[in-house]
Tab-separated table of C-alpha atoms and ligand atoms in Angstrom:
chain	number	residue	atom	x	y	z
Y	1	UNK	CA	163.364	125.790	150.543
Y	2	UNK	CA	163.848	121.583	150.621
Y	3	UNK	CA	167.015	121.354	152.572
Y	4	UNK	CA	168.140	118.395	152.799
Y	5	UNK	CA	170.731	119.129	155.696
Y	6	UNK	CA	167.977	119.368	157.745
Y	7	UNK	CA	165.310	117.357	156.542
Y	8	UNK	CA	166.950	114.234	156.356
Y	9	UNK	CA	169.395	114.849	159.580
Y	10	UNK	CA	169.253	111.563	161.319
Y	11	UNK	CA	166.737	111.452	164.069
Y	12	UNK	CA	170.119	111.483	166.932
Y	13	UNK	CA	171.165	114.190	165.373
Y	14	UNK	CA	167.852	116.385	165.712
Y	15	UNK	CA	167.779	115.491	168.852
Y	16	UNK	CA	171.147	116.616	169.793
Y	17	UNK	CA	170.506	119.983	167.690
Y	18	UNK	CA	167.132	120.406	170.347
Y	19	UNK	CA	168.868	119.735	173.107
Y	20	UNK	CA	170.850	122.507	171.935
Y	21	UNK	CA	167.836	124.538	171.807
Y	22	UNK	CA	165.874	123.814	174.417
Y	23	UNK	CA	168.524	124.912	176.858
Y	24	UNK	CA	169.547	128.474	175.252
Y	25	UNK	CA	165.873	129.187	175.003
Y	26	UNK	CA	165.302	129.032	178.764
Y	27	UNK	CA	167.935	130.706	179.628
Y	28	UNK	CA	166.750	133.736	177.688
Y	29	UNK	CA	162.911	133.157	178.585
Y	30	UNK	CA	164.292	133.223	182.901
Y	31	UNK	CA	166.429	136.501	181.980
Y	32	UNK	CA	163.956	138.768	179.718
Y	33	UNK	CA	160.487	136.584	180.751
Y	34	UNK	CA	159.003	137.112	183.383
Y	35	UNK	CA	156.089	135.632	183.895
Y	36	UNK	CA	158.508	132.159	182.541
Y	37	UNK	CA	160.527	132.904	185.034
Y	38	UNK	CA	157.855	133.097	188.087
Y	39	UNK	CA	156.363	129.699	186.724
Y	40	UNK	CA	160.081	128.676	186.418
Y	41	UNK	CA	160.091	129.972	190.228
Y	42	UNK	CA	157.006	128.232	191.357
Y	43	UNK	CA	158.430	124.672	190.406
Y	44	UNK	CA	162.007	125.940	191.976
Y	45	UNK	CA	163.405	125.052	189.203
Y	46	UNK	CA	166.433	127.239	187.628
Y	47	UNK	CA	168.038	127.658	183.681
Y	48	UNK	CA	170.841	125.236	185.100
Y	49	UNK	CA	168.651	122.464	185.199
Y	50	UNK	CA	167.285	121.966	181.894
Y	51	UNK	CA	170.605	120.089	179.886
Y	52	UNK	CA	168.453	118.745	177.222
Y	53	UNK	CA	165.838	117.672	176.305
Y	54	UNK	CA	165.697	114.585	178.312
Y	55	UNK	CA	164.227	117.857	180.694
Y	56	UNK	CA	161.697	118.951	179.056
Y	57	UNK	CA	158.946	117.406	181.295
Y	58	UNK	CA	160.348	119.110	183.860
Y	59	UNK	CA	159.230	121.869	182.738
Y	60	UNK	CA	156.164	124.162	183.032
Y	61	UNK	CA	153.359	124.201	180.548
Y	62	UNK	CA	152.136	127.603	178.372
Y	63	UNK	CA	148.712	128.458	178.533
Y	64	UNK	CA	146.744	131.117	175.982
Y	65	UNK	CA	146.011	132.519	179.337
Y	66	UNK	CA	149.002	133.428	179.440
Y	67	UNK	CA	148.608	135.786	176.228
Y	68	UNK	CA	145.624	136.656	177.648
Y	69	UNK	CA	147.019	137.538	181.004
Y	70	UNK	CA	149.960	139.654	179.695
Y	71	UNK	CA	147.996	140.957	176.841
Y	72	UNK	CA	149.650	142.796	174.489
Y	73	UNK	CA	153.275	142.047	174.456
Y	74	UNK	CA	153.917	140.964	177.662
Y	75	UNK	CA	155.262	137.985	176.977
Y	76	UNK	CA	157.614	138.780	173.768
Y	77	UNK	CA	161.527	138.059	175.315
Y	78	UNK	CA	162.654	141.148	172.820
Y	79	UNK	CA	162.493	144.005	173.193
Y	80	UNK	CA	159.499	146.226	171.359
Y	81	UNK	CA	161.975	147.681	168.741
Y	82	UNK	CA	162.866	144.626	167.718
Y	83	UNK	CA	159.462	143.093	166.602
Y	84	UNK	CA	158.634	143.564	162.795
Y	85	UNK	CA	155.283	141.805	162.943
Y	86	UNK	CA	151.961	141.220	164.858
Y	87	UNK	CA	149.502	139.000	163.956
Y	88	UNK	CA	146.719	137.653	166.572
Y	89	UNK	CA	143.821	135.330	166.873
Y	90	UNK	CA	140.427	135.172	168.848
Y	91	UNK	CA	140.857	134.751	172.932
Y	92	UNK	CA	138.817	132.708	174.476
Y	93	UNK	CA	137.205	136.573	175.352
Y	94	UNK	CA	136.443	139.283	173.698
Y	95	UNK	CA	139.813	140.096	173.715
Y	96	UNK	CA	142.403	138.706	171.392
Y	97	UNK	CA	146.171	137.209	171.548
Y	98	UNK	CA	148.456	139.590	170.180
Y	99	UNK	CA	152.116	137.675	169.094
Y	100	UNK	CA	155.272	139.279	168.348
Y	101	UNK	CA	157.650	138.312	164.805
Y	102	UNK	CA	161.425	139.436	164.624
Y	103	UNK	CA	162.733	140.292	160.906
Y	104	UNK	CA	164.804	136.540	161.666
Y	105	UNK	CA	161.158	135.052	163.212
Y	106	UNK	CA	159.384	135.881	159.982
Y	107	UNK	CA	162.233	134.549	157.392
Y	108	UNK	CA	162.516	130.886	159.917
Y	109	UNK	CA	158.371	131.490	159.122
Y	110	UNK	CA	159.026	131.517	155.430
Y	111	UNK	CA	161.257	128.396	155.335
Y	112	UNK	CA	159.428	126.328	157.045
Y	113	UNK	CA	156.595	126.729	154.371
Y	114	UNK	CA	158.999	127.103	151.646
Y	115	UNK	CA	159.942	123.477	152.263
Y	116	UNK	CA	156.880	122.140	151.774
Y	117	UNK	CA	156.183	124.104	149.322
Y	118	UNK	CA	159.362	122.733	147.332
Y	119	UNK	CA	158.484	118.700	148.477
Y	120	UNK	CA	154.953	118.947	146.741
Y	121	UNK	CA	156.754	120.018	143.296
Y	122	UNK	CA	155.625	124.175	144.028
Y	123	UNK	CA	159.015	126.514	143.026
Y	124	UNK	CA	159.149	129.443	140.887
Y	125	UNK	CA	156.900	128.468	138.211
Y	126	UNK	CA	154.771	128.217	140.048
Y	127	UNK	CA	151.274	130.863	140.356
Y	128	UNK	CA	149.985	130.495	143.998
Y	129	UNK	CA	146.578	132.096	144.548
Y	130	UNK	CA	146.749	132.289	148.396
Y	131	UNK	CA	142.280	132.444	149.348
Y	132	UNK	CA	143.024	133.366	153.085
Y	133	UNK	CA	141.705	136.596	155.165
Y	134	UNK	CA	145.396	138.408	154.910
Y	135	UNK	CA	145.439	141.023	158.242
Y	136	UNK	CA	145.698	139.627	161.623
Y	137	UNK	CA	145.410	136.430	160.542
Y	138	UNK	CA	148.451	134.613	159.721
Y	139	UNK	CA	146.856	132.950	157.435
Y	140	UNK	CA	147.355	135.104	154.114
Y	141	UNK	CA	150.584	136.573	155.258
Y	142	UNK	CA	152.560	134.001	155.966
Y	143	UNK	CA	151.479	131.891	153.723
Y	144	UNK	CA	152.367	134.714	151.624
Y	145	UNK	CA	156.219	134.888	152.025
Y	146	UNK	CA	156.799	130.908	151.860
Y	147	UNK	CA	155.165	131.192	148.379
Y	148	UNK	CA	157.509	134.831	147.525
Y	149	UNK	CA	160.276	132.120	148.887
Y	150	UNK	CA	159.919	129.765	147.042
Y	151	UNK	CA	160.519	132.593	143.434
Y	152	UNK	CA	157.109	132.052	142.042
Y	153	UNK	CA	154.583	134.662	141.385
Y	154	UNK	CA	151.820	135.180	144.221
Y	155	UNK	CA	148.882	135.995	144.235
Y	156	UNK	CA	147.500	138.419	147.073
Y	157	UNK	CA	143.787	137.707	146.883
Y	158	UNK	CA	142.483	136.833	150.594
Y	159	UNK	CA	139.377	135.159	150.888
Y	160	UNK	CA	135.576	136.826	149.386
Y	161	UNK	CA	134.025	137.453	146.185
Y	162	UNK	CA	134.139	134.429	144.893
Y	163	UNK	CA	133.309	134.987	141.156
Y	164	UNK	CA	136.324	137.587	141.045
Y	165	UNK	CA	138.733	134.399	142.976
Y	166	UNK	CA	137.878	132.541	139.981
Y	167	UNK	CA	138.398	134.816	136.948
Y	168	UNK	CA	141.587	135.225	139.027
Y	169	UNK	CA	142.367	131.787	138.425
Y	170	UNK	CA	141.109	131.461	134.690
Y	171	UNK	CA	142.385	134.898	133.529
Y	172	UNK	CA	145.987	134.509	136.365
Y	173	UNK	CA	146.112	131.226	135.648
Y	174	UNK	CA	146.566	130.164	138.870
Y	175	UNK	CA	148.629	126.533	139.546
Y	176	UNK	CA	148.120	126.404	143.078
Y	177	UNK	CA	145.345	127.693	145.862
Y	178	UNK	CA	145.981	128.707	149.612
Y	179	UNK	CA	142.632	128.510	151.181
Y	180	UNK	CA	140.316	126.967	153.840
Y	181	UNK	CA	139.087	123.304	152.537
Y	182	UNK	CA	135.417	124.786	153.393
Y	183	UNK	CA	137.093	127.786	151.271
Y	184	UNK	CA	138.178	125.004	148.706
Y	185	UNK	CA	134.842	122.983	148.524
Y	186	UNK	CA	132.755	126.307	147.983
Y	187	UNK	CA	135.331	127.102	145.156
Y	188	UNK	CA	134.948	123.739	143.533
Y	189	UNK	CA	131.153	123.954	143.225
Y	190	UNK	CA	130.747	127.961	141.547
Y	191	UNK	CA	133.653	126.551	139.219
Y	192	UNK	CA	131.472	122.875	138.947
Y	193	UNK	CA	128.182	125.735	138.053
Y	194	UNK	CA	130.414	127.499	135.869
Y	195	UNK	CA	131.242	124.928	133.776
Y	196	UNK	CA	134.612	126.569	134.028
Y	197	UNK	CA	136.824	123.106	135.014
Y	198	UNK	CA	138.107	122.489	131.557
Y	199	UNK	CA	139.324	126.596	132.129
Y	200	UNK	CA	141.399	125.967	134.996
Y	201	UNK	CA	145.953	125.719	135.399
Y	202	UNK	CA	145.009	124.491	138.701
Y	203	UNK	CA	147.642	121.285	140.028
Y	204	UNK	CA	147.686	122.235	143.662
Y	205	UNK	CA	145.651	122.993	147.082
Y	206	UNK	CA	147.186	123.015	150.649
Y	207	UNK	CA	144.138	123.455	152.535
Y	208	UNK	CA	144.473	123.852	156.391
Y	209	UNK	CA	143.053	126.773	159.794
Y	210	UNK	CA	140.528	124.256	160.098
Y	211	UNK	CA	139.614	120.580	160.105
Y	212	UNK	CA	138.834	118.849	157.628
Y	213	UNK	CA	138.666	115.405	156.764
Y	214	UNK	CA	139.468	112.444	153.888
Y	215	UNK	CA	136.067	111.995	152.230
Y	216	UNK	CA	136.921	115.993	151.733
Y	217	UNK	CA	140.227	115.570	150.356
Y	218	UNK	CA	138.943	112.869	147.943
Y	219	UNK	CA	136.167	115.224	146.755
Y	220	UNK	CA	138.138	118.324	145.807
Y	221	UNK	CA	140.638	116.687	144.876
Y	222	UNK	CA	137.961	115.359	141.461
Y	223	UNK	CA	136.267	118.721	141.726
Y	224	UNK	CA	139.255	120.549	140.722
Y	225	UNK	CA	141.634	117.834	139.319
Y	226	UNK	CA	144.424	118.567	142.150
Y	227	UNK	CA	146.638	117.261	144.592
Y	228	UNK	CA	145.718	118.413	148.223
Y	229	UNK	CA	147.854	118.714	150.963
Y	230	UNK	CA	147.115	119.185	154.455
Y	231	UNK	CA	148.850	121.982	156.006
Y	232	UNK	CA	148.623	122.811	160.031
Y	233	UNK	CA	149.245	125.344	162.437
Y	234	UNK	CA	148.673	128.015	165.075
Y	235	UNK	CA	149.039	131.820	166.162
Y	236	UNK	CA	151.047	131.454	168.887
Y	237	UNK	CA	153.417	128.917	167.725
Y	238	UNK	CA	154.258	131.427	164.478
Y	239	UNK	CA	151.557	130.054	161.867
Y	240	UNK	CA	150.829	127.735	158.918
Y	241	UNK	CA	153.271	125.512	158.656
Y	242	UNK	CA	154.628	124.445	162.069
Y	243	UNK	CA	153.712	121.009	160.386
Y	244	UNK	CA	153.365	120.134	156.706
Y	245	UNK	CA	152.034	117.206	154.358
Y	246	UNK	CA	154.570	115.484	152.098
Y	247	UNK	CA	153.928	113.860	148.715
Y	248	UNK	CA	153.372	110.311	150.984
Y	249	UNK	CA	150.227	112.871	152.167
Y	250	UNK	CA	149.939	110.630	154.978
Y	251	UNK	CA	150.143	112.686	158.749
Y	252	UNK	CA	152.026	116.401	158.705
Y	253	UNK	CA	156.020	116.410	159.148
Y	254	UNK	CA	156.887	118.610	161.722
Y	255	UNK	CA	159.718	120.755	161.407
Y	256	UNK	CA	161.602	119.353	164.250
Y	257	UNK	CA	164.680	121.690	164.965
Y	258	UNK	CA	162.029	124.493	165.207
Y	259	UNK	CA	159.214	123.232	167.050
Y	260	UNK	CA	158.876	120.120	170.114
Y	261	UNK	CA	155.839	118.274	169.751
Y	262	UNK	CA	154.285	116.305	172.282
Y	263	UNK	CA	151.408	114.110	172.564
Y	264	UNK	CA	150.058	114.830	176.314
Y	265	UNK	CA	147.110	112.957	178.430
Y	266	UNK	CA	144.421	117.049	179.036
Y	267	UNK	CA	143.211	115.686	181.972
Y	268	UNK	CA	145.942	113.889	183.688
Y	269	UNK	CA	149.024	115.364	181.485
Y	270	UNK	CA	151.278	112.276	181.248
Y	271	UNK	CA	152.793	112.659	178.073
Y	272	UNK	CA	152.427	109.566	176.121
Y	273	UNK	CA	153.773	107.208	173.828
Y	274	UNK	CA	154.199	107.950	169.890
Y	275	UNK	CA	150.425	106.976	168.597
Y	276	UNK	CA	148.759	107.474	171.444
Y	277	UNK	CA	145.710	110.187	170.582
Y	278	UNK	CA	145.534	112.993	173.679
Y	279	UNK	CA	146.517	116.699	173.346
Y	280	UNK	CA	149.250	118.367	171.111
Y	281	UNK	CA	151.693	120.677	173.077
Y	282	UNK	CA	154.330	122.223	171.003
Y	283	UNK	CA	157.501	124.364	172.192
Y	284	UNK	CA	159.324	126.370	169.934
Y	285	UNK	CA	163.440	126.170	169.263
Y	286	UNK	CA	164.150	128.856	166.859
Y	287	UNK	CA	162.029	131.516	167.631
Y	288	UNK	CA	163.510	135.611	169.151
Y	289	UNK	CA	160.223	137.066	169.326
Y	290	UNK	CA	157.772	134.956	171.119
Y	291	UNK	CA	158.507	131.380	172.041
Y	292	UNK	CA	156.991	129.442	174.290
Y	293	UNK	CA	157.651	126.359	176.113
Y	294	UNK	CA	155.639	123.385	176.320
Y	295	UNK	CA	152.676	125.485	175.101
Y	296	UNK	CA	148.797	123.413	175.240
Y	297	UNK	CA	147.570	123.840	172.219
Y	298	UNK	CA	143.613	121.720	173.074
Y	299	UNK	CA	143.982	119.637	169.541
Y	300	UNK	CA	143.492	116.212	169.503
Y	301	UNK	CA	145.962	113.637	168.208
Y	302	UNK	CA	148.117	111.736	167.555
Y	303	UNK	CA	152.647	110.864	166.539
Y	304	UNK	CA	154.150	109.151	164.152
Y	305	UNK	CA	157.592	107.666	164.220
Y	306	UNK	CA	156.898	105.591	161.081
Y	307	UNK	CA	160.027	106.379	158.415
Y	308	UNK	CA	157.942	108.321	155.914
Y	309	UNK	CA	158.612	107.840	152.316
Y	310	UNK	CA	159.433	111.011	150.776
Y	311	UNK	CA	162.645	110.877	153.097
Y	312	UNK	CA	162.331	112.885	155.769
Y	313	UNK	CA	163.542	111.877	159.422
Y	314	UNK	CA	161.678	113.966	160.894
Y	315	UNK	CA	158.106	113.001	162.525
Y	316	UNK	CA	153.976	113.831	161.529
Y	317	UNK	CA	151.089	113.906	163.727
Y	318	UNK	CA	147.732	113.247	162.222
Y	319	UNK	CA	145.260	115.253	161.552
Y	320	UNK	CA	144.445	117.036	163.825
Y	321	UNK	CA	140.810	115.399	164.880
Y	322	UNK	CA	138.989	117.338	167.429
Y	323	UNK	CA	139.351	120.439	169.955
Y	324	UNK	CA	139.578	119.870	173.957
Y	325	UNK	CA	137.806	123.121	174.553
Y	326	UNK	CA	134.737	124.730	173.308
Y	327	UNK	CA	137.077	126.176	170.079
Y	328	UNK	CA	134.460	126.263	167.424
Y	329	UNK	CA	136.038	126.718	164.189
Y	330	UNK	CA	133.180	128.692	161.992
Y	331	UNK	CA	134.476	129.993	158.248
Y	332	UNK	CA	138.065	128.954	159.225
Y	333	UNK	CA	137.772	132.148	162.073
Y	334	UNK	CA	138.425	130.770	165.824
Y	335	UNK	CA	135.211	131.517	167.871
Y	336	UNK	CA	134.505	130.589	171.034
Y	337	UNK	CA	131.098	130.909	172.513
Y	338	UNK	CA	132.011	132.612	175.439
Y	339	UNK	CA	132.292	135.323	172.958
Y	340	UNK	CA	128.898	134.920	172.191
Y	341	UNK	CA	128.644	134.887	176.378
Y	342	UNK	CA	130.112	137.822	176.608
Y	343	UNK	CA	127.972	139.781	173.716
Y	344	UNK	CA	124.934	139.008	175.273
Y	345	UNK	CA	125.344	139.475	178.228
Y	346	UNK	CA	126.552	143.469	177.230
Y	347	UNK	CA	122.769	143.486	175.788
Y	348	UNK	CA	120.127	145.304	178.271
Y	349	UNK	CA	118.276	142.692	179.809
Y	350	UNK	CA	114.886	144.544	179.147
Y	351	UNK	CA	115.307	142.675	176.184
Y	352	UNK	CA	116.773	139.768	176.378
Y	353	UNK	CA	117.219	136.561	179.142
Y	354	UNK	CA	120.435	134.781	179.504
Y	355	UNK	CA	119.386	132.028	177.686
Y	356	UNK	CA	120.964	130.900	175.041
Y	357	UNK	CA	121.976	128.373	172.586
Y	358	UNK	CA	124.047	128.385	169.766
Y	359	UNK	CA	123.622	126.256	166.349
Y	360	UNK	CA	126.475	126.297	163.803
Y	361	UNK	CA	126.022	123.826	160.676
Y	362	UNK	CA	127.236	123.366	157.321
Y	363	UNK	CA	125.514	124.540	154.366
Y	364	UNK	CA	126.034	124.145	150.813
Y	365	UNK	CA	129.978	123.419	152.143
Y	366	UNK	CA	129.294	127.022	153.938
Y	367	UNK	CA	129.529	126.596	157.924
Y	368	UNK	CA	126.025	128.548	158.909
Y	369	UNK	CA	126.071	130.234	162.979
Y	370	UNK	CA	122.742	130.949	164.247
Y	371	UNK	CA	122.360	131.927	167.397
Y	372	UNK	CA	118.628	131.808	169.647
Y	373	UNK	CA	118.414	134.343	172.387
Y	374	UNK	CA	115.559	133.820	174.559
Y	375	UNK	CA	113.421	137.943	174.468
Y	376	UNK	CA	112.001	138.776	177.990
Y	377	UNK	CA	108.126	139.506	178.739
Y	378	UNK	CA	108.196	142.680	178.346
Y	379	UNK	CA	109.658	142.210	174.647
Y	380	UNK	CA	107.906	139.209	174.221
Y	381	UNK	CA	104.934	142.072	175.343
Y	382	UNK	CA	106.161	144.172	172.909
Y	383	UNK	CA	106.433	145.278	168.718
Y	384	UNK	CA	107.730	143.407	165.900
Y	385	UNK	CA	109.673	146.542	165.603
Y	386	UNK	CA	111.736	146.168	168.516
Y	387	UNK	CA	112.514	142.228	168.649
Y	388	UNK	CA	114.403	143.791	164.893
Y	389	UNK	CA	116.259	145.889	166.070
Y	390	UNK	CA	117.519	143.935	168.910
Y	391	UNK	CA	118.027	141.642	166.683
Y	392	UNK	CA	120.623	143.635	164.191
Y	393	UNK	CA	122.297	145.278	167.603
Y	394	UNK	CA	123.049	142.316	168.738
Y	395	UNK	CA	124.266	140.716	165.015
Y	396	UNK	CA	125.632	144.207	164.845
Y	397	UNK	CA	128.143	143.139	167.677
Y	398	UNK	CA	128.396	139.410	167.521
Y	399	UNK	CA	130.411	140.311	163.718
Y	400	UNK	CA	132.051	143.296	166.142
Y	401	UNK	CA	133.823	140.451	167.912
Y	402	UNK	CA	134.331	138.172	166.025
Y	403	UNK	CA	134.737	138.705	162.852
Y	404	UNK	CA	132.380	137.372	161.567
Y	405	UNK	CA	128.038	137.060	160.069
Y	406	UNK	CA	125.646	135.483	162.201
Y	407	UNK	CA	122.431	135.333	162.590
Y	408	UNK	CA	120.779	136.308	165.592
Y	409	UNK	CA	117.133	134.965	166.443
Y	410	UNK	CA	114.915	136.385	168.969
Y	411	UNK	CA	113.528	133.270	170.343
Y	412	UNK	CA	109.962	133.074	172.741
Y	413	UNK	CA	110.519	133.267	176.151
Y	414	UNK	CA	110.834	130.041	177.974
Y	415	UNK	CA	111.513	128.079	174.650
Y	416	UNK	CA	114.867	127.044	175.686
Y	417	UNK	CA	114.957	123.721	176.773
Y	418	UNK	CA	116.582	123.915	180.437
Y	419	UNK	CA	118.921	120.864	180.908
Y	420	UNK	CA	119.499	120.043	184.396
Y	421	UNK	CA	123.294	119.584	184.204
Y	422	UNK	CA	125.563	121.474	182.293
Y	423	UNK	CA	123.584	123.705	180.009
Y	424	UNK	CA	123.668	122.487	176.301
Y	425	UNK	CA	124.800	125.909	174.984
Y	426	UNK	CA	126.247	124.322	171.715
Y	427	UNK	CA	124.754	122.149	168.706
Y	428	UNK	CA	127.682	121.433	166.433
Y	429	UNK	CA	125.220	119.707	164.107
Y	430	UNK	CA	128.433	119.569	161.281
Y	431	UNK	CA	129.886	116.201	160.526
Y	432	UNK	CA	133.340	116.682	160.671
Z	1	DLL	O1	144.515	128.907	161.208
Z	1	DLL	C1	146.607	129.419	161.843
Z	1	DLL	C2	146.973	128.418	159.943
Z	1	DLL	C3	146.489	129.806	158.624
Z	1	DLL	C4	146.822	127.034	159.688
Z	1	DLL	C5	146.497	128.401	157.318
Z	1	DLL	C6	146.689	127.036	158.112
Z	1	DLL	C7	146.465	127.488	157.396
Z	1	DLL	P1	145.075	130.105	164.178
Z	1	DLL	O2	143.969	131.306	164.061
Z	1	DLL	O3	145.825	130.602	165.402
Z	1	DLL	O4	146.379	129.628	163.247
Z	1	DLL	O5	143.806	128.930	164.438
Z	1	DLL	C8	145.006	127.448	165.350
Z	1	DLL	O6	143.061	126.707	163.704
Z	1	DLL	O7	145.116	124.835	166.868
Z	1	DLL	C9	143.582	124.022	165.749
Z	1	DLL	O8	142.708	123.734	166.566
Z	1	DLL	C10	142.653	125.211	163.791
Z	1	DLL	N1	143.526	124.196	162.481
Z	1	DLL	C11	144.925	124.902	161.635
Z	1	DLL	N2	144.925	124.552	161.627
Z	1	DLL	C12	144.688	122.985	161.008
Z	1	DLL	C13	144.724	121.738	160.439
Z	1	DLL	C14	145.798	129.098	162.183
Z	1	DLL	N3	144.822	121.797	159.021
Z	1	DLL	C15	143.747	126.545	164.724
Z	1	DLL	N4	143.470	121.008	160.983
Z	1	DLL	C16	144.927	125.247	166.048
Z	1	DLL	C17	142.606	120.493	162.178
Z	1	DLL	C18	143.243	122.954	162.157
Z	1	DLL	N5	142.341	121.582	162.785
């Protein structure tokens, strides 16, 4: 909720609070997370060397691969009996990454989202349709409990079934929509086609989980008759609500009592000053179950320290413009090319060769994923039916690994262009 004392805290005070929390957290992690202790030992660092945020840059970075190496619960800092919920997200390989929350972590998370909602005028009189996926993805339940915290009427729709989504908006009087921006675009188009815009009561859209542009904001605001706000987050750090836009619609506030953001040069790891674009790194300050120090998000953006019109003193980040790794976000779902490659390697090499290309596009505002795979010479000589069967088999394997549909095309041997250098495996035709 709007917590004026915290949200407008003078910056000096924010820094003092961060220092106090960081020192405590480093000590707690050193004592409870063996992988963190090992990293500290490698650097010859003891918790007593960390006196406050001025020592942050001494601390070791952490990476998505740490979650994979300690799968599933190895990085948790409390006994499992204190973990009351887990969520998961894609890893770089077939294995997902797992995150855990204590009861207090869930409280803090709901509060982080409620702070945003309150500032943009969402309250107990609002009807909030949550059209993020419910389940292991953090979007659905994350938004849900934030919405509940402001006392709004929550409509837990989850994703899919577009006609029903729109009918529900009309019948239940939805005033606020949470979804990915691409799904909101799709909904907007269907609403236009059905000619029902006049029957909607929508006022606010809160969109995130994937990058979107100012152009998309304008289109969504026009088509849906709303104010559209950006929400950022990642499972490892909490879920949605790590950074949230305010009514100024000019960058997302990071709740600095809960997180320390840094921007680094992804190559040299040097910390960059405000205004410079680089990789966003987060240290959590209030998480009990799964705290992280200097987590490399791979998201590229910059920090804005200018005072904000809304009066909040917490710094803002600019819209993430891309990633420093090869992760794709397709229909809001994180996909690593390596996950697709792993599936293909499981298919018999009598059927296909390891030459493939991943093509991502956006058709009618919906992301499409096509995977072209060269078939083997023996498959090429086989009958059409067995080619179709193999395509179907790979499609099913991809669906179960990635959680989204892909169109698989077995193409003729040697038809995918060879490269002399690094193979170009991914063609992303979306203009984001
Ligand atoms: O996408 C959490 C979330 C749910 C955020 C709903 C906002 C709304 P993950 O599945 O772990 O968590 O994916 C995290 O998604 O590192 C970014 O690359 C990307 N991302 C999330 N929000 C935004 C945004 C959720 N507003 C990854 N703009 C992050 C750009 C975003 N990219």
